[in-house]
CSV table of C-alpha atoms and ligand atoms in Angstrom, one decimal:
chain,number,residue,atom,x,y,z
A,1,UNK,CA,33.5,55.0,58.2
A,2,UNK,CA,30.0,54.6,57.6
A,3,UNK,CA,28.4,51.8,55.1
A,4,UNK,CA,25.8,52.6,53.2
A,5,UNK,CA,23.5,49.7,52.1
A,6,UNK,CA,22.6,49.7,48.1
A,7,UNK,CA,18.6,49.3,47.7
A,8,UNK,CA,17.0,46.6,47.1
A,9,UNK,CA,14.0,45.8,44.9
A,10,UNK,CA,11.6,43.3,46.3
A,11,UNK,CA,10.1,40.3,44.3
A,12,UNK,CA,6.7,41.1,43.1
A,13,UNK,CA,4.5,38.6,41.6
A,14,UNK,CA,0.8,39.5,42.6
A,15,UNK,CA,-0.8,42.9,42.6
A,16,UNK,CA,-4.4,44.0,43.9
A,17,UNK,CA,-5.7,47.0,42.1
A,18,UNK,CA,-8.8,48.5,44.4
A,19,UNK,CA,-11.3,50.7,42.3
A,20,UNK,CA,-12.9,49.2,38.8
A,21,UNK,CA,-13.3,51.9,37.1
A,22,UNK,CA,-11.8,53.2,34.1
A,23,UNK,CA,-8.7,53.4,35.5
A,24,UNK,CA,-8.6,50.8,37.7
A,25,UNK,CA,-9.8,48.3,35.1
A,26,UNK,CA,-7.1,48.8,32.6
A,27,UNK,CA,-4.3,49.7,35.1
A,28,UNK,CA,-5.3,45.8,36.5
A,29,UNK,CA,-5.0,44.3,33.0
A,30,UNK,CA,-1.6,46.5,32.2
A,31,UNK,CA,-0.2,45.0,35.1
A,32,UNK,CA,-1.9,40.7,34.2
A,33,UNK,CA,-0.4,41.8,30.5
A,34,UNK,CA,3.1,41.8,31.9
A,35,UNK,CA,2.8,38.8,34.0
A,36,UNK,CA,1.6,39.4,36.6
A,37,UNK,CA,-1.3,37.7,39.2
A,38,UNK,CA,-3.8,40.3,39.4
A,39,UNK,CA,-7.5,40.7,41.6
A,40,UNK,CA,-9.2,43.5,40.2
A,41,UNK,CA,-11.7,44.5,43.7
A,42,UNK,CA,-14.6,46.8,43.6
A,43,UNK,CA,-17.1,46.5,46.3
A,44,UNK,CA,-19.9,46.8,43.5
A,45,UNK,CA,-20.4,43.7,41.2
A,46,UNK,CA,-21.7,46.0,38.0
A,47,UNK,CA,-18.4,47.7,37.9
A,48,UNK,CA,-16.6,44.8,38.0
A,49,UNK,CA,-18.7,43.6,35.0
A,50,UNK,CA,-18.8,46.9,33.0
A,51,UNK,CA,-14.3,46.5,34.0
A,52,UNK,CA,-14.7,42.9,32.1
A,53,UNK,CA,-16.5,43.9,29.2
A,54,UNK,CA,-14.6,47.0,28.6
A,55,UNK,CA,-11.0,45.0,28.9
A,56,UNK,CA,-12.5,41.8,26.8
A,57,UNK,CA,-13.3,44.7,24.2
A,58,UNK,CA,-10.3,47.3,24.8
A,59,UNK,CA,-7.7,43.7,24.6
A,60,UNK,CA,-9.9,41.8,22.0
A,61,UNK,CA,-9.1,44.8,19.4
A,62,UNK,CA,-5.4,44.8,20.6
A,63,UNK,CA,-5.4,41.5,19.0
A,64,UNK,CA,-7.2,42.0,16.0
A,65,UNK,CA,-4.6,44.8,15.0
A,66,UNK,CA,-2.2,42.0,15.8
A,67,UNK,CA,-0.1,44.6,18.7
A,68,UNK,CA,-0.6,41.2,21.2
A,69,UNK,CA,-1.0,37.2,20.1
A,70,UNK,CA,-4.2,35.4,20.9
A,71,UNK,CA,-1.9,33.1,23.6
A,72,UNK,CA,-0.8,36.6,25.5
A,73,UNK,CA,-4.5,37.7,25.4
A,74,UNK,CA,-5.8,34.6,27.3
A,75,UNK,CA,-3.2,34.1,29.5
A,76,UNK,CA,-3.5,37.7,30.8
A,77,UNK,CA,-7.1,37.3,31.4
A,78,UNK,CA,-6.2,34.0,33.4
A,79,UNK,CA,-4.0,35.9,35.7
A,80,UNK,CA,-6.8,38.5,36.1
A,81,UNK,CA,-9.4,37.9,39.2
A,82,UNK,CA,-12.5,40.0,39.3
A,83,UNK,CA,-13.2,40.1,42.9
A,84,UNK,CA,-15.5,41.8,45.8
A,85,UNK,CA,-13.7,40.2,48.3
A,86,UNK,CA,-10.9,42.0,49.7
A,87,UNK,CA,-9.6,40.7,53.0
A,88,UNK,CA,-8.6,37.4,50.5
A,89,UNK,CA,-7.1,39.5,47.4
A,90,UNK,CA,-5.3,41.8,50.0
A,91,UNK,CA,-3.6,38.4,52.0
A,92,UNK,CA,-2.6,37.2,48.8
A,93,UNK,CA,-1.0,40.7,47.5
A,94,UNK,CA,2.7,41.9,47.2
A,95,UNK,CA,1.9,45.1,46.3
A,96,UNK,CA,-1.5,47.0,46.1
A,97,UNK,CA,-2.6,49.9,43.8
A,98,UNK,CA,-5.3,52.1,44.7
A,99,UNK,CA,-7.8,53.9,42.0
A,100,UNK,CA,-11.2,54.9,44.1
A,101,UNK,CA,-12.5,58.2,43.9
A,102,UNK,CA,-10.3,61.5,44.4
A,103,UNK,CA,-11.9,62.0,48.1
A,104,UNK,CA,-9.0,62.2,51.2
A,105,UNK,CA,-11.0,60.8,53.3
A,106,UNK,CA,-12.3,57.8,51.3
A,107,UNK,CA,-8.8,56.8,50.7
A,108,UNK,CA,-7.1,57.0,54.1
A,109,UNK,CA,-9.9,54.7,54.9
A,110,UNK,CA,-9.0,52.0,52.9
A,111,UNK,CA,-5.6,52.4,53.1
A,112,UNK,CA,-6.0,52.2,57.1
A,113,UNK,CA,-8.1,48.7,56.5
A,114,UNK,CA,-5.2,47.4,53.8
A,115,UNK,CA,-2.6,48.1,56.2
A,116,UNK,CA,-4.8,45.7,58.3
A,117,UNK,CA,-5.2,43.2,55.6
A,118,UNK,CA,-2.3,43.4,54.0
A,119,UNK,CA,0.8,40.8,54.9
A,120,UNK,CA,3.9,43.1,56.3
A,121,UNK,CA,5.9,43.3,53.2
A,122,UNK,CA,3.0,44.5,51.3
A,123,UNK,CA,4.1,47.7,49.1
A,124,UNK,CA,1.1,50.2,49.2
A,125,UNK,CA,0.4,52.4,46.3
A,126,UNK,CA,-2.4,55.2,45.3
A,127,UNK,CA,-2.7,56.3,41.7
A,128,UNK,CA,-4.2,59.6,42.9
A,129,UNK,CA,-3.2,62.5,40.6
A,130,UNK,CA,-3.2,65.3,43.6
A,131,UNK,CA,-3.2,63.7,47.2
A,132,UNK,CA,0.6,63.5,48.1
A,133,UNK,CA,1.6,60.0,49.6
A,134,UNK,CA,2.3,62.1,52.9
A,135,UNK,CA,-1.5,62.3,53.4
A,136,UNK,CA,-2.7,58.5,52.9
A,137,UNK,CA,0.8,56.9,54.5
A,138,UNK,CA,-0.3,58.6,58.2
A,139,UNK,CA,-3.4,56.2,57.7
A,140,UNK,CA,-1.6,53.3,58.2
A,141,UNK,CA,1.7,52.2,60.5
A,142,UNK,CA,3.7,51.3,56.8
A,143,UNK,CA,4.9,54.9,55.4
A,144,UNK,CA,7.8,53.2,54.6
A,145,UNK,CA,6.5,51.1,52.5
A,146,UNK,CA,4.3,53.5,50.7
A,147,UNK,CA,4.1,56.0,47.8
A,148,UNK,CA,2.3,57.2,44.8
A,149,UNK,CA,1.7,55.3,41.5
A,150,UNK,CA,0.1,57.6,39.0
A,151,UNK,CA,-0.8,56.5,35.5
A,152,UNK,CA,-2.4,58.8,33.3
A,153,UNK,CA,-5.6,57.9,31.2
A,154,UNK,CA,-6.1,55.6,28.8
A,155,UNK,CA,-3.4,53.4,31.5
A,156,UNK,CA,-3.5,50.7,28.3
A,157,UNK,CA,-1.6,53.4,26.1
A,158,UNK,CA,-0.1,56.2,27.9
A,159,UNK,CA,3.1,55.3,29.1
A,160,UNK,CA,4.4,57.5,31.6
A,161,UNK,CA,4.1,56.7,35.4
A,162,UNK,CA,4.9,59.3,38.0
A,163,UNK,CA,6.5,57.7,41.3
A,164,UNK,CA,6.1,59.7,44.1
A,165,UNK,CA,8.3,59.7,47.2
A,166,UNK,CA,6.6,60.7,50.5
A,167,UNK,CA,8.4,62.0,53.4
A,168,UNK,CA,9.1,58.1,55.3
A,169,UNK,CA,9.1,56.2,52.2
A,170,UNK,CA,12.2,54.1,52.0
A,171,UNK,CA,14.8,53.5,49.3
A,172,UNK,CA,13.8,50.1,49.0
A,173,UNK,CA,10.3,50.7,48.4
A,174,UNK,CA,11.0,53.5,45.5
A,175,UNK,CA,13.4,50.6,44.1
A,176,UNK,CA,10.9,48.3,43.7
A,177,UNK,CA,8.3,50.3,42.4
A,178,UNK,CA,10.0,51.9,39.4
A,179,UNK,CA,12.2,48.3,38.8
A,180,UNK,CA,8.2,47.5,39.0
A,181,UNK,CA,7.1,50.2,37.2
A,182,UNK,CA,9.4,49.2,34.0
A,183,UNK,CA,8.5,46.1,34.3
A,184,UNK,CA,4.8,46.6,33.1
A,185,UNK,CA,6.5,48.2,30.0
A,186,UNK,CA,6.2,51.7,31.2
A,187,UNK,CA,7.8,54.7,31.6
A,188,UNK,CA,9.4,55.6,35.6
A,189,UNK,CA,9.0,59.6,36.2
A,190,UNK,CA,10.3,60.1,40.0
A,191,UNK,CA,9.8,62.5,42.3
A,192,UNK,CA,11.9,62.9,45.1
A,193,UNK,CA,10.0,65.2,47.0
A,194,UNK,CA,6.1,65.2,47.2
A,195,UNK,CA,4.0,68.3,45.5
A,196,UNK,CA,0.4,68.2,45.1
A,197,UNK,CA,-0.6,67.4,41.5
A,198,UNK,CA,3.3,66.0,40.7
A,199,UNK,CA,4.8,66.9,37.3
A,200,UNK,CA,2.1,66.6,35.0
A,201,UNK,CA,-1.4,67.2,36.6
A,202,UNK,CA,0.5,70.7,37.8
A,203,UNK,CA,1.5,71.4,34.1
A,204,UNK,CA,-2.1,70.3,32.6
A,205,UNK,CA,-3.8,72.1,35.3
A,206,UNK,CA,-2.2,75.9,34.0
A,207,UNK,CA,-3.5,74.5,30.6
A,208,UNK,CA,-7.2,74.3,31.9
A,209,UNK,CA,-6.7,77.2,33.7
A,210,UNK,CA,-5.8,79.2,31.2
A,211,UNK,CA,-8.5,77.7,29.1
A,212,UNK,CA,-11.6,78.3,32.0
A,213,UNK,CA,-10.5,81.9,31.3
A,214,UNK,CA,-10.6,82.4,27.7
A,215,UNK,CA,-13.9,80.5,27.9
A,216,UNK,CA,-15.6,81.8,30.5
A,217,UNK,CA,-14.5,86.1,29.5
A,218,UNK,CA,-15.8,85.1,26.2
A,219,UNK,CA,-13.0,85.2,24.1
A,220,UNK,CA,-13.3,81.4,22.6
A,221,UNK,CA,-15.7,78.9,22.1
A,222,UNK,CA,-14.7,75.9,23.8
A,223,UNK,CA,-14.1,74.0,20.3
A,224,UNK,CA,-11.9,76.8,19.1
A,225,UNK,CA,-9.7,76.2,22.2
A,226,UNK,CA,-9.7,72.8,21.6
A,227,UNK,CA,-8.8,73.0,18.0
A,228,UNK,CA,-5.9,75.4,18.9
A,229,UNK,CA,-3.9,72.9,21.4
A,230,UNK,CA,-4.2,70.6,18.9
A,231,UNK,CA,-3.4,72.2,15.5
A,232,UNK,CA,-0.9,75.2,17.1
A,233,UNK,CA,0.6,73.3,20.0
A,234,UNK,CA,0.9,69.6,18.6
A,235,UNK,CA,-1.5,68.4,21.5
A,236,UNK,CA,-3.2,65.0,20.6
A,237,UNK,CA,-6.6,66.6,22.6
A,238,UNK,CA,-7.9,69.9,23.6
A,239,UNK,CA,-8.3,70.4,26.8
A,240,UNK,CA,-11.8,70.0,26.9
A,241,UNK,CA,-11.6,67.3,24.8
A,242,UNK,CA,-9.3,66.3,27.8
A,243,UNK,CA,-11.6,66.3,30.8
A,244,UNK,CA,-14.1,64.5,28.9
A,245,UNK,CA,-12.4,61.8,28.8
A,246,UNK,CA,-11.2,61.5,32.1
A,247,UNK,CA,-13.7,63.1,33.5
A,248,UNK,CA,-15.0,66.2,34.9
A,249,UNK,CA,-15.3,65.2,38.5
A,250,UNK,CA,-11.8,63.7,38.4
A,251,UNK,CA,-10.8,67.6,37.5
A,252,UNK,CA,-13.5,68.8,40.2
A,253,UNK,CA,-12.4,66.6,42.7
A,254,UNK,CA,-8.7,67.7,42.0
A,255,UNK,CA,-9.2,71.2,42.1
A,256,UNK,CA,-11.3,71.3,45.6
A,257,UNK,CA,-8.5,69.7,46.8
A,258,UNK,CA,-6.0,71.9,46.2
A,259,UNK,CA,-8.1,74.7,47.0
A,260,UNK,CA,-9.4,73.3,50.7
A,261,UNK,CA,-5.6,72.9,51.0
A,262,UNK,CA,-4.4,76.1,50.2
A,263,UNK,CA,-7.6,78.7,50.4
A,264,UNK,CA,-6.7,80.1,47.2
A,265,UNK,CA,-9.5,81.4,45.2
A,266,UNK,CA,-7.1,80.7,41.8
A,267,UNK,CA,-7.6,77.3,43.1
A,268,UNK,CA,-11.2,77.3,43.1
A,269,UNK,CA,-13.2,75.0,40.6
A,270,UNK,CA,-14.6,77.4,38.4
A,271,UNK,CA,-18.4,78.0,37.8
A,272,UNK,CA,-18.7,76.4,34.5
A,273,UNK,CA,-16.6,73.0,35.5
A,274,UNK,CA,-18.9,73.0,38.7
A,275,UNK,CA,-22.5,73.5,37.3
A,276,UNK,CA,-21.5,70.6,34.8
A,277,UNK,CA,-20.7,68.2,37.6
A,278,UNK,CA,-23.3,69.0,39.8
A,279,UNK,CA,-25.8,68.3,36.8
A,280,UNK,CA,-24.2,64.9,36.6
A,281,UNK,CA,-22.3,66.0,33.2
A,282,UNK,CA,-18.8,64.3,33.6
A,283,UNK,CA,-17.6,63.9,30.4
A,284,UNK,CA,-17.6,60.7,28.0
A,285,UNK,CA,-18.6,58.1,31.0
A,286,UNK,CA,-22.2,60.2,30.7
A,287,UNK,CA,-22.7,60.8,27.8
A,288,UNK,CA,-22.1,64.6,28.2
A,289,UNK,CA,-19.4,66.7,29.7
A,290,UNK,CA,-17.7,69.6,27.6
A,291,UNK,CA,-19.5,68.2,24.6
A,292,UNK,CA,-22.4,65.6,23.7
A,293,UNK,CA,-21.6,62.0,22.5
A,294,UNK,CA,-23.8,59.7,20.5
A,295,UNK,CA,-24.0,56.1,21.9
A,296,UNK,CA,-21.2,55.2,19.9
A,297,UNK,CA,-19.0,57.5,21.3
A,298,UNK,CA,-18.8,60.0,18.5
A,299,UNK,CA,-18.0,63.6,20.0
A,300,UNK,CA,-20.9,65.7,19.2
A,301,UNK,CA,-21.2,70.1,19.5
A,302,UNK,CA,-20.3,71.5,22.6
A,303,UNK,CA,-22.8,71.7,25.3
B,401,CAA,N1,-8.7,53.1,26.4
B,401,CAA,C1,-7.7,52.3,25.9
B,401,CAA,N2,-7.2,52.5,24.7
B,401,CAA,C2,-7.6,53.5,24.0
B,401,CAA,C3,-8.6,54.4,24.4
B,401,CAA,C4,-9.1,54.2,25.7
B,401,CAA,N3,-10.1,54.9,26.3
B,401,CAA,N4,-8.8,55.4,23.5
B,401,CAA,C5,-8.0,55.1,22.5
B,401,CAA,N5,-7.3,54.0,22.7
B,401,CAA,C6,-6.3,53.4,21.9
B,401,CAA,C7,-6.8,52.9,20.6
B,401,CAA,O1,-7.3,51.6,20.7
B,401,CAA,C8,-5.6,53.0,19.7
B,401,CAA,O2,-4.8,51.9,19.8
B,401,CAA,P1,-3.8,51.4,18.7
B,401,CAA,O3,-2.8,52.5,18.5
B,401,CAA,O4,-3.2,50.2,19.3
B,401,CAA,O5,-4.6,51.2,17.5
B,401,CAA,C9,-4.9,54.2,20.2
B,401,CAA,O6,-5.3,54.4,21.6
B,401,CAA,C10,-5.2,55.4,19.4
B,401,CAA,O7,-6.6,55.6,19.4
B,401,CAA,P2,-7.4,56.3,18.3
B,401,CAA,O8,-6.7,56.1,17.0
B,401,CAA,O9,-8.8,55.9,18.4
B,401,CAA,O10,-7.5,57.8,18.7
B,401,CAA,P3,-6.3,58.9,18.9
B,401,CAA,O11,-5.2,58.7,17.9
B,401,CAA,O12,-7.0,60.2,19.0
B,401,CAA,O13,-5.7,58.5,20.3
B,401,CAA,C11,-5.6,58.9,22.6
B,401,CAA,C12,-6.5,58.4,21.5
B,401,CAA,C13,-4.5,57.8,22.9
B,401,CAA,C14,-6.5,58.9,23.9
B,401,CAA,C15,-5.0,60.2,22.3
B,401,CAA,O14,-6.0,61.1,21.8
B,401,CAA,C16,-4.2,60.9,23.4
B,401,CAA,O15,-3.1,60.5,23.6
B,401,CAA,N6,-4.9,61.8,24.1
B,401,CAA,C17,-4.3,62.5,25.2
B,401,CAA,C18,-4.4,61.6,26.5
B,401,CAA,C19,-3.8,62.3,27.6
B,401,CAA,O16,-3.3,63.4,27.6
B,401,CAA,N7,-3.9,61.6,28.8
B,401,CAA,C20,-3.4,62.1,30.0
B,401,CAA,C21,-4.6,62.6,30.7
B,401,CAA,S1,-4.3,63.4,32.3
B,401,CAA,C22,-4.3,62.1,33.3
B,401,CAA,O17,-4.7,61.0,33.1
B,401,CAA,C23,-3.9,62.5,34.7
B,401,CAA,C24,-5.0,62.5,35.7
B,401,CAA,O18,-4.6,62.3,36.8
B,401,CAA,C25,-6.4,62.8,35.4
């Protein structure tokens, strides 16, 4: 007769998020507002400052509308660690989450040097939206203990998370992330088998598809397509609307990467998406992307 072990979820008390950007930042203080000991690492000092500023703003207005106590909003920023040095946040850290830049090669690097770094029970995660866990777990000699946490942007409000199973994670580690994934007051989407883009990013991606080709043949403006996901299809943003905010070379990044993987001219970025990010527009982060914004933020016409 065999015996199969239940799985087990492993303790986690202290998390190290690498990347402070946008969603690095608040992914970090989602993760200090559940109780968690954070460090927050970028390897440059201005984003770890623009992260602060941003999070004192995003969590100081999450107390004036009275959704968190003063008390909470302290002691989360206590447990949060803005840091540039990794080899001592990684020591430290049960479990990491990774937010860098879409690139393969960028994160199979650090994942290689976490795996160094990292004590042996150390979970690692990637929030990447595309790269299967597959891909960044052969960087390092821990597949088991590795697989894909993907928030979706703003991380402070949206409240899916996908968990991704690669091909060696283990039951344990799948445990522990969505026990851990609850835990920080969010919602646990799993997939069993890896895909590129998961559940979501695929679903989204026919959207902008779709919406690339009515722009781009002429048939709608890009506000009219915008104005039809939200007042036909109940969608809280247009697509464009979308991008901006989480930016165009997230979306650029995404596509080349499925289309270097499959050669598939669907796949391509198209020309409008590309001209924009090589120009440097990438949504609401410059100033520019689909549309214009005012320094306040206020969407402007379409560019
Ligand atoms: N960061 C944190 N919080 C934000 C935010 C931001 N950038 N923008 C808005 N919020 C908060 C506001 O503070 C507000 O909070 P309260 O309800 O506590 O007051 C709440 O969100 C609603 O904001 P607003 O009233 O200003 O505006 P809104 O009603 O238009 O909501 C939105 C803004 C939540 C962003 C909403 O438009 C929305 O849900 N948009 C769709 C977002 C989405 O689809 N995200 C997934 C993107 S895909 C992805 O992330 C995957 C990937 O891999 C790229």
């Amino acid at each position: 007769m065999t015996v199969t072990t239940p799985s087990r979820s492993r303790a986690i008390d202290s998390v190290l998020v690498v990347g402070a950007g946008a969603m690095g930042a608040q992914i970090a203080m989602v993760c200090a507002l559940a109780g968690l000991d954070v460090s927050l690492y970028d390897l440059e000092d201005d984003r770890l400052k623009q992260a602060d500023e941003m999070l004192r703003q995003r969590v100081g207005r999450m107390v004036e509308k009275a959704k968190i106590n003063a008390t909470t909003h302290d002691a989360a920023f206590e447990r949060l660690t803005f840091t540039a040095d990794l080899r001592d946040a990684a020591a430290k850290a049960d479990l990491v989450i990774e937010a860098i830049v879409e690139k393969l090669d960028a994160k199979r690097s650090l994942f290689g040097e976490l795996d160094r770094l990292c004590p042996p029970h150390t979970i690692l995660t990637s929030n990447s939206s595309s790269f299967v866990p597959s891909s960044m777990a052969s960087a390092t000699e821990r597949p088991d203990r590795f697989c894909n946490m993907h928030f979706f942007n703003p991380a402070l409000v949206m409240s899916c998370v996908e968990v991704v199973r690669g091909q060696a994670t283990s039951d344990d580690t799948m445990t522990t992330v969505v026990d851990l994934t609850s835990r920080l007051g969010k919602e646990p989407v799993v997939l069993s088998k890896e895909i590129n883009g998961f559940v979501a990013n695929r679903i989204l991606n026919a959207i902008r598809d779709e919406s690339i080709y009515l722009l781009e043949n002429g048939y709608a403006s890009i506000e009219s397509i915008d104005i039809a996901c939200r007042s036909a299809l109940g969608h809280p943003m247009g697509p464009f609307e979308l991008q901006d905010l989480t930016g165009l070379d997230v979306g650029y990044y995404i596509k080349q990467g499925r289309y270097d993987e499959s050669n598939d001219e669907k796949d391509k970025p198209s020309a409008s998406l590309t001209a924009r990010v090589h120009a440097g527009h990438l949504g609401r982060k410059t100033g520019r992307g689909w549309y214009r914004y005012d320094r306040d933020g206020h969407k402007l016409a379409p560019t």
